[in-house]
Short mmCIF file of C-alpha atoms and ligand atoms in Angstrom, two decimals:
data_model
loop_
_atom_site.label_atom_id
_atom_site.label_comp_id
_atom_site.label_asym_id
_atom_site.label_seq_id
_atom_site.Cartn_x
_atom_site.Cartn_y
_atom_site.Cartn_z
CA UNK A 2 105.40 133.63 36.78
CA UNK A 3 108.31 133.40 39.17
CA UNK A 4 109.86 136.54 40.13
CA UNK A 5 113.30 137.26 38.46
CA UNK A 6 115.98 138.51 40.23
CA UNK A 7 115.50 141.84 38.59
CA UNK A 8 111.98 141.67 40.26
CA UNK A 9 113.26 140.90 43.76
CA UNK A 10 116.11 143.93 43.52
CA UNK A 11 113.01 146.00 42.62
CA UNK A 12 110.90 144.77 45.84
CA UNK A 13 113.88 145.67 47.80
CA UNK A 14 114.14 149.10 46.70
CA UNK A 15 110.31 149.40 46.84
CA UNK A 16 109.50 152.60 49.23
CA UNK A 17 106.06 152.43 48.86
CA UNK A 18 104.06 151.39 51.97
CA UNK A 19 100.67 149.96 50.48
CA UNK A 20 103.13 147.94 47.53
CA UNK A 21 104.96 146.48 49.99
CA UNK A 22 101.94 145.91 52.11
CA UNK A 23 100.64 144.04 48.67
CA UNK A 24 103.93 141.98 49.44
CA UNK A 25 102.91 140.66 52.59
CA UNK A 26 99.39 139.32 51.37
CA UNK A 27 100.74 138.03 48.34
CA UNK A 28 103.53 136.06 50.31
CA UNK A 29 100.51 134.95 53.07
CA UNK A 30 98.46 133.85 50.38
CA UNK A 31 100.90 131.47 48.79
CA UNK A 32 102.02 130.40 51.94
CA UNK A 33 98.50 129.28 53.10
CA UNK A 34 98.13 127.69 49.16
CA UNK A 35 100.92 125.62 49.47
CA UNK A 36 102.17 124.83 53.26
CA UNK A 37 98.61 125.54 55.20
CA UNK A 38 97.76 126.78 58.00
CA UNK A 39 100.10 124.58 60.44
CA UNK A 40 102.92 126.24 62.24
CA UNK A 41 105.64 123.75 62.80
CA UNK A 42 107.65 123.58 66.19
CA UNK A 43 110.95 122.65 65.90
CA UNK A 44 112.48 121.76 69.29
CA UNK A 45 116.28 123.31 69.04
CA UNK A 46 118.92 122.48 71.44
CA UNK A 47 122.23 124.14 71.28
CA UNK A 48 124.27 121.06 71.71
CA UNK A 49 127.95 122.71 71.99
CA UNK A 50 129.08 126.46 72.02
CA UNK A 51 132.40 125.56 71.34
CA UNK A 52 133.48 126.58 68.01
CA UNK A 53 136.87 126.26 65.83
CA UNK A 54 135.78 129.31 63.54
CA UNK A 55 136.28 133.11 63.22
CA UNK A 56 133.39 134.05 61.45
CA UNK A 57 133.00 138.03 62.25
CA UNK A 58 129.71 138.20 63.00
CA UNK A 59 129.24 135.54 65.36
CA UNK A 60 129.31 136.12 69.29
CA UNK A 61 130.92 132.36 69.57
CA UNK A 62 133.50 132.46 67.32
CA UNK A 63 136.54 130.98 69.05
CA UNK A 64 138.46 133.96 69.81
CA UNK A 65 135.84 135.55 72.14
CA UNK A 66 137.37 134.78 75.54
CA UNK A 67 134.79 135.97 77.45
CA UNK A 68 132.19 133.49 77.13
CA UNK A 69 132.00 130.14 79.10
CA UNK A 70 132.23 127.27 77.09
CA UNK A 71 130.11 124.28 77.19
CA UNK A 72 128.93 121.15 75.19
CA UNK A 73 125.45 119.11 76.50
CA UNK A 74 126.26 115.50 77.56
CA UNK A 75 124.27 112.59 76.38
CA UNK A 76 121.98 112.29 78.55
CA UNK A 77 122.00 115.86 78.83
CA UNK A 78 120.56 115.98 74.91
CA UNK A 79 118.31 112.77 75.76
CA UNK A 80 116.62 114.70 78.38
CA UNK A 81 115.69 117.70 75.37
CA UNK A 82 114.34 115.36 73.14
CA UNK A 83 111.99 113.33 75.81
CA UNK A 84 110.96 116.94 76.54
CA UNK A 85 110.58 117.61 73.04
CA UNK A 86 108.42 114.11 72.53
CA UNK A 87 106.40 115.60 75.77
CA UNK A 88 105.17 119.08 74.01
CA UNK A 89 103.96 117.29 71.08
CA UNK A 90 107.17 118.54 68.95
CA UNK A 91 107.63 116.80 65.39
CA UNK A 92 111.62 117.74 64.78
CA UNK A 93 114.47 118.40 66.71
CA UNK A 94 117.29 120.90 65.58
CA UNK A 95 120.84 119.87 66.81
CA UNK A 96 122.45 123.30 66.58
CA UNK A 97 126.31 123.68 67.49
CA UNK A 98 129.40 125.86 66.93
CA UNK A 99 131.80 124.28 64.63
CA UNK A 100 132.69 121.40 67.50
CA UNK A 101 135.24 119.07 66.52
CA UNK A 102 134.88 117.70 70.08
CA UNK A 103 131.69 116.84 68.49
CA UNK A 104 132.89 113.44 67.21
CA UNK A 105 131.07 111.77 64.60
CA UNK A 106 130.67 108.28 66.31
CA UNK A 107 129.34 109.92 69.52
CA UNK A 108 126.44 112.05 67.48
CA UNK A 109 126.12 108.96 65.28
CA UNK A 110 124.72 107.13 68.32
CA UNK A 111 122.85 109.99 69.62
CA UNK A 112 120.90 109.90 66.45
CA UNK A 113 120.08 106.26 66.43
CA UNK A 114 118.85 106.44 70.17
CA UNK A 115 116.31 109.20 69.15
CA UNK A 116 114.89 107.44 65.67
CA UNK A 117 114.87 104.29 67.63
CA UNK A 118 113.10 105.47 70.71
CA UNK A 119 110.90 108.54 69.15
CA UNK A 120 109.13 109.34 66.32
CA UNK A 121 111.10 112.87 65.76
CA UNK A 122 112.73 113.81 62.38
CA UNK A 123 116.35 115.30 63.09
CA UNK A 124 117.48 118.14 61.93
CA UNK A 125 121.57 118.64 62.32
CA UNK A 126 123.16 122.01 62.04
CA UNK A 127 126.63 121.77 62.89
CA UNK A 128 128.98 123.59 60.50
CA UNK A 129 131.26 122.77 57.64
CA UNK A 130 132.21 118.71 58.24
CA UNK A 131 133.65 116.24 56.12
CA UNK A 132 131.34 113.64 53.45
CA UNK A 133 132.52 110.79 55.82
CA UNK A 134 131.07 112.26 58.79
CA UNK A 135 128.04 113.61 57.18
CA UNK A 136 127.27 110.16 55.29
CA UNK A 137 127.75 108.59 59.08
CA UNK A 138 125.32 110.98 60.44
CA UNK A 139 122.89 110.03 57.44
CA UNK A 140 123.34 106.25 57.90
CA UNK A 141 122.50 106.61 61.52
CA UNK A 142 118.80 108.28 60.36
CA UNK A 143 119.78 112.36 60.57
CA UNK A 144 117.02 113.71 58.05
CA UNK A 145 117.93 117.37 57.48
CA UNK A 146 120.60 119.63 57.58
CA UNK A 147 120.90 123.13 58.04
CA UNK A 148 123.89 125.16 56.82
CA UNK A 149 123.27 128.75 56.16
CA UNK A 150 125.30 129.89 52.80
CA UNK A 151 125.24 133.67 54.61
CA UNK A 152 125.86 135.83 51.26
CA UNK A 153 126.19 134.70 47.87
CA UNK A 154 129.03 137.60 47.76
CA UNK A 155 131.91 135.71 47.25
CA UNK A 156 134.31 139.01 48.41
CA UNK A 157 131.74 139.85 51.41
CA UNK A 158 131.94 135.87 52.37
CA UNK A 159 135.47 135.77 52.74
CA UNK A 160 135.68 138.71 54.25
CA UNK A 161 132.96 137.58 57.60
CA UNK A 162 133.85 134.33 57.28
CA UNK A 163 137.57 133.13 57.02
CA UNK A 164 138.54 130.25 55.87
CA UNK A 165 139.49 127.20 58.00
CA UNK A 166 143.26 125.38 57.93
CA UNK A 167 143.84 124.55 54.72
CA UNK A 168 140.83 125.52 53.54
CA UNK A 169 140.92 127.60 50.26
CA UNK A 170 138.92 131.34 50.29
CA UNK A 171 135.58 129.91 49.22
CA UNK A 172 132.27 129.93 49.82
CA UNK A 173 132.18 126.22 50.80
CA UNK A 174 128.83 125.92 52.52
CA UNK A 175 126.95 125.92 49.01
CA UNK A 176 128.86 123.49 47.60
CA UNK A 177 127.91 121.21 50.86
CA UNK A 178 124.94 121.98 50.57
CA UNK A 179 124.66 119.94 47.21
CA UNK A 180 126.41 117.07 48.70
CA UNK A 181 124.15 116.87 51.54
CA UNK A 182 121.14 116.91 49.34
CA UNK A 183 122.73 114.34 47.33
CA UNK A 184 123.55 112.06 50.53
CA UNK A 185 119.36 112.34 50.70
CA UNK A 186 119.19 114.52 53.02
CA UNK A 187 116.68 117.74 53.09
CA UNK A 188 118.80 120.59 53.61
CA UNK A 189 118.14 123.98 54.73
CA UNK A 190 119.87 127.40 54.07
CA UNK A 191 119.57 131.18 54.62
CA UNK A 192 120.85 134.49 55.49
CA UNK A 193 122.00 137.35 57.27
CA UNK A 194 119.55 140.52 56.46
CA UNK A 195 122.00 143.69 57.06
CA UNK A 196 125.44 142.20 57.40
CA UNK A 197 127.81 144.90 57.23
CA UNK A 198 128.93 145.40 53.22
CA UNK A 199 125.84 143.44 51.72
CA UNK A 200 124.21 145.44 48.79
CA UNK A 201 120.68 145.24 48.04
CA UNK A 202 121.82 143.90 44.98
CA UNK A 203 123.61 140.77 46.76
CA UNK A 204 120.63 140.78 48.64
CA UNK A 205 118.60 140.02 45.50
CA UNK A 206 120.83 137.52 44.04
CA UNK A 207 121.00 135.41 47.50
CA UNK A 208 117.36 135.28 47.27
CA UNK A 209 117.40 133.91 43.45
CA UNK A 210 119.77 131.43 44.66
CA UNK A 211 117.58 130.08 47.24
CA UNK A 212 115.27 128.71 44.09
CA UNK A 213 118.35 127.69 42.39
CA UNK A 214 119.22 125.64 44.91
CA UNK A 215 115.54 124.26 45.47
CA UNK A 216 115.77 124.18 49.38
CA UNK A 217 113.53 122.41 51.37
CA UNK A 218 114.09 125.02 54.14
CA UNK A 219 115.10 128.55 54.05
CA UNK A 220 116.06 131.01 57.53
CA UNK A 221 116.36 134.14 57.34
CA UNK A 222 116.69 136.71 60.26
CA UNK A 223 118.56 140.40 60.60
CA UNK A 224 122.19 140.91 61.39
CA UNK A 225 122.35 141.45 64.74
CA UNK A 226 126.09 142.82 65.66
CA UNK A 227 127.70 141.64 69.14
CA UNK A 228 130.35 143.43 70.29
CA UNK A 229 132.79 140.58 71.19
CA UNK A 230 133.46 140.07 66.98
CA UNK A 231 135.24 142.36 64.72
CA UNK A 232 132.04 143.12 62.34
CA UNK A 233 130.18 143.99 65.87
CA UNK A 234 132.79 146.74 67.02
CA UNK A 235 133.99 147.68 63.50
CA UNK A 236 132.22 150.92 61.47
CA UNK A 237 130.73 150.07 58.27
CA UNK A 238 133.03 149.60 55.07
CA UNK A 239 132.15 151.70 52.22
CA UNK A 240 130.38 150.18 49.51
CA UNK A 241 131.15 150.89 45.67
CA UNK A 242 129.31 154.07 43.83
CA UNK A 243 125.56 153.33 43.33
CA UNK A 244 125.12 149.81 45.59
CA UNK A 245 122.79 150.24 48.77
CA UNK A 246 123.78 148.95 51.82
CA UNK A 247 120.89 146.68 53.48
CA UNK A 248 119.25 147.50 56.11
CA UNK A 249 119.31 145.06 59.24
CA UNK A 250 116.08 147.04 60.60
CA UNK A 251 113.08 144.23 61.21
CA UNK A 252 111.18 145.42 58.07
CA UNK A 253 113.85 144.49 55.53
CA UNK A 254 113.62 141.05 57.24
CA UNK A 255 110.14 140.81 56.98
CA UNK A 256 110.43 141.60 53.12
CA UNK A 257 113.43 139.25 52.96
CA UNK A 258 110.83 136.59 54.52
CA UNK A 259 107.85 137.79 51.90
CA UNK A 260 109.86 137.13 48.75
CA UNK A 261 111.51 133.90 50.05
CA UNK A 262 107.97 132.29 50.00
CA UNK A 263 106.99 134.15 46.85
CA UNK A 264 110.17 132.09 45.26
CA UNK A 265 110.44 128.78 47.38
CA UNK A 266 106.43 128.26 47.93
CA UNK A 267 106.66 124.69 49.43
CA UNK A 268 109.52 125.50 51.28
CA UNK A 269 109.80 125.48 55.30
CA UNK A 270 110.12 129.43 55.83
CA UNK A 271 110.89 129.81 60.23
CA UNK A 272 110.10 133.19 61.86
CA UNK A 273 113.27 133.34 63.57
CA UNK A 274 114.44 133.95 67.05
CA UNK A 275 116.39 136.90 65.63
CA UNK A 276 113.41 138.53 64.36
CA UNK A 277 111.13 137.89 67.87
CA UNK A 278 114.94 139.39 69.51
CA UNK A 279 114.40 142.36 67.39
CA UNK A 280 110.22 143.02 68.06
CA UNK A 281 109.29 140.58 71.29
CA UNK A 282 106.05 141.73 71.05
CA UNK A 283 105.44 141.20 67.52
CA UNK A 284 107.89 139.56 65.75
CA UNK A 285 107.46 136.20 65.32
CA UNK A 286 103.74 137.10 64.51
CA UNK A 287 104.38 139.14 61.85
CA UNK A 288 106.87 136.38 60.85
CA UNK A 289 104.09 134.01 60.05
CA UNK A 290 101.97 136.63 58.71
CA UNK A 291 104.34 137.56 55.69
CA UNK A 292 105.79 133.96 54.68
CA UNK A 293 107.17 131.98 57.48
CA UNK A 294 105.47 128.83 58.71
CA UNK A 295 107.35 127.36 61.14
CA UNK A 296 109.09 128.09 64.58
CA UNK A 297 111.80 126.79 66.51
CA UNK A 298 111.76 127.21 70.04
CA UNK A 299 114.17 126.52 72.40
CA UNK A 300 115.03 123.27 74.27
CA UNK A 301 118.58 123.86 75.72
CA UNK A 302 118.44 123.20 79.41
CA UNK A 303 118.11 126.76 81.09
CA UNK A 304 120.85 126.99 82.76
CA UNK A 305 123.54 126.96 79.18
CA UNK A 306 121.03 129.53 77.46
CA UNK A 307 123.17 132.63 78.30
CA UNK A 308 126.02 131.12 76.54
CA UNK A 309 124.98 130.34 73.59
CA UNK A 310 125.12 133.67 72.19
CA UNK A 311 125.38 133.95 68.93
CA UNK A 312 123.95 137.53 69.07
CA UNK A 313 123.70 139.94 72.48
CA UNK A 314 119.75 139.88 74.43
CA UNK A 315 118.36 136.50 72.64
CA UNK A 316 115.06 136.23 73.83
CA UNK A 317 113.79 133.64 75.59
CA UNK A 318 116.89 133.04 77.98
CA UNK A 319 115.00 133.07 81.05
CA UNK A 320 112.50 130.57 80.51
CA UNK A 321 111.61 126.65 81.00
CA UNK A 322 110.89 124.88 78.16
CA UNK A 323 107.33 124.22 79.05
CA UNK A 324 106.62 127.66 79.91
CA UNK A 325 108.08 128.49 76.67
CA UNK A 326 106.22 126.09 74.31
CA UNK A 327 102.52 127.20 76.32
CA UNK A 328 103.17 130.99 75.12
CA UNK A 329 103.82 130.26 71.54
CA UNK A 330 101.07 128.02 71.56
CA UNK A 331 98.70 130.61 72.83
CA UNK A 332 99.86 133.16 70.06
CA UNK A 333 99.85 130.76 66.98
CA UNK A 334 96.35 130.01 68.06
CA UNK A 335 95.30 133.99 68.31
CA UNK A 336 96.27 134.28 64.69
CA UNK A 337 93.94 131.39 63.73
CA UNK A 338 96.72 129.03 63.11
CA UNK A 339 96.81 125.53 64.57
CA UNK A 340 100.25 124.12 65.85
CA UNK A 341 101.15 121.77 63.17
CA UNK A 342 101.53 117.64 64.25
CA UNK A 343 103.96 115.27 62.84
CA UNK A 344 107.64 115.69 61.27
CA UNK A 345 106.11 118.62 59.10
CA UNK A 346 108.99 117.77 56.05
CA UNK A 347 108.34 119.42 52.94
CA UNK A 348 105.51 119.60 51.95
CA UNK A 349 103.35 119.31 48.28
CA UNK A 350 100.58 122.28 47.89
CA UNK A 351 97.41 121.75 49.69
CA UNK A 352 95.26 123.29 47.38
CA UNK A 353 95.45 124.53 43.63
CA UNK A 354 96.05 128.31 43.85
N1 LIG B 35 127.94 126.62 63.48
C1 LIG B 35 126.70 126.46 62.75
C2 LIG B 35 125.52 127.13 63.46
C3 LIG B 35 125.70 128.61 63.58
S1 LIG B 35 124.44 129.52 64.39
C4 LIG B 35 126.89 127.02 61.37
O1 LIG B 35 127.82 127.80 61.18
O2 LIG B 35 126.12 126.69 60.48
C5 LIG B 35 123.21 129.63 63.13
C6 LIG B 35 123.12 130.92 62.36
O3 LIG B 35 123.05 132.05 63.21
C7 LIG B 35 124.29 131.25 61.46
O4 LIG B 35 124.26 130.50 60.29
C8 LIG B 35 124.11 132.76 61.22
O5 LIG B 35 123.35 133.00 60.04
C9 LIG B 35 123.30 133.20 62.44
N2 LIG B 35 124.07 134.20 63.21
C10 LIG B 35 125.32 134.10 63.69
N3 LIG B 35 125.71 135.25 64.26
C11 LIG B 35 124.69 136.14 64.11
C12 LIG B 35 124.49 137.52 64.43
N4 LIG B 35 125.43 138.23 65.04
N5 LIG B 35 123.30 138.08 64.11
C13 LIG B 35 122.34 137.36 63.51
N6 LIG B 35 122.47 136.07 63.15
C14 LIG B 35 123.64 135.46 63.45
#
């Protein structure tokens, strides 16, 4: 029996260490059933920092003057995915601000040069754009997209994430998110664990959306709060009488991660860079241990890392690629997992629970 939103509120509001404990080995369990044992790399490069948006939370939202701007050249991306081909790396992730420098022909071509010349799926996750330039990107072989809906709080939406020219006060991203899976793409989602104003009961309903929506890929890593962006330097709003405001604390995220599986079981489920920001010793471990099955390590040339910063103290900033890759090897292979080969889409269970 699927869990009903009811039932996910109550595992959020569970205080009980060896129940939530019971969590975790559920949510492993399943996760072995129906996506294995593989951990899939996906190779991310942070094409552009440059971004047209105001979204509160985010360190690169275009008001924050402080930060150098910068967007990868052609052969400056070519060079990320040959490296990517080189580790044995089934996917890249094309991650950007919200670049309109970012033209559609341009990324169109980009994409064609990789399916032609590699065997990599590609992943695109740059922002709110138009059906034209999303169906071009498509056409040109793009397989997946990733577009985080954030909350599923309309009021909380708006609020961290203001609309753009002429767009109305919406929450757009979901609604593009059926599109996209429409134009045949898979498409990926997610959220924020803690943002400032979100209610365990949002928390719950995000989380019953995510089956609604029948992603093929779900992110989810804590709110981390950077002090160049209004929601980073402003104190917490109150909430109404009786609502609970999440916690952005690496546990929640970990349940957050448990009951994603529990209701998407096929579903690609990353242990995210936020959480391995929050515990480096531990994080991304415990990631895979309580859902996740995938993990997307960095491939932006070392020397643009610093910039792209979403959130304050990313990890990983300070190393190559290589160097990178050969350490999350090693610790995918201590748990007993095996580094998974191939484009690692979704996937149909491996065995019969
Ligand atoms: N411009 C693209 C990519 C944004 S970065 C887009 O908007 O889809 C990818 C994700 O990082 C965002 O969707 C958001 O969920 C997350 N993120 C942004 N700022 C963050 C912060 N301060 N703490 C934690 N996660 C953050």
């Amino acid at each position: 029996m699927p869990l009903s939103e009811k039932e996910i509120l109550q595992w959020l509001q569970e205080t009980d260490e060896a129940r939530i404990q019971e969590l975790y080995d559920a949510a492993d369990r399943v996760r072995r059933e129906y996506v294995g044992d593989a951990v899939h790399f996906r190779g991310r490069i942070e094409v552009s920092n440059i971004c047209s948006r105001q979204c509160g939370y985010c360190g690169i939202r275009a008001s924050n003057d402080t930060l150098r701007r910068y967007r990868l050249t052609r052969e400056e991306i070519l060079v990320c995915v040959a490296q990517a081909v080189k580790l044995g790396y089934g996917t890249v992730v094309m991650q950007a601000g919200e670049d309109y420098g970012i033209e559609a022909p341009w990324m169109a071509e980009i994409i064609r040069t990789v399916k032609r010349e590699t065997p990599l799926a590609v992943t695109l996750s740059l922002g709110e754009r138009s059906d034209e330039e999303l169906q071009t990107w498509r056409k040109a072989g793009a397989d997946r997209y990733l577009l985080r809906f954030e909350t599923s709080d309309p009021e909380l939406y708006v609020s961290i994430h203001p609309p753009a020219p002429g767009q109305t006060p919406n929450n757009h991203r979901i609604e593009q998110l059926i599109r996209l899976r429409d134009m045949g793409y898979e498409i990926g989602s997610g959220v924020m664990v803690g943002i400032p104003g979100q209610t365990l009961r949002s928390l719950a309903r995000d989380i019953a959306l995510f089956r609604a929506l029948n992603l093929d890929m779900l992110g989810v890593g804590p709110y981390l709060p950077h002090p160049e962006t209004p929601l980073g330097s402003r104190s917490v709003r109150p909430l109404p009488p009786g609502e609970v405001q999440v916690s952005n604390a690496e546990e929640m995220t970990y349940r957050v991660v448990a009951l994603t599986r529990m209701v998407c079981p096929e579903a690609n489920i990353p242990s995210t860079t936020a959480l391995a920001t929050l515990n480096a010793a531990h994080g991304r471990e415990l990631g895979l241990q309580r859902g996740a099955n995938v993990i997307m390590p960095n491939l932006t040339p070392a020397c643009y890392r610093p910039y792209y910063e979403i959130y304050p103290a990313k990890v990983c900033i300070g190393e190559t690629s290589e160097q990178h890759f050969e350490k999350l090897r090693k610790r995918v292979e201590a748990m007993g997992r095996r580094v998974g080969t191939g484009p690692g889409g979704r996937t149909r269970r491996v065995s019969s629970p």
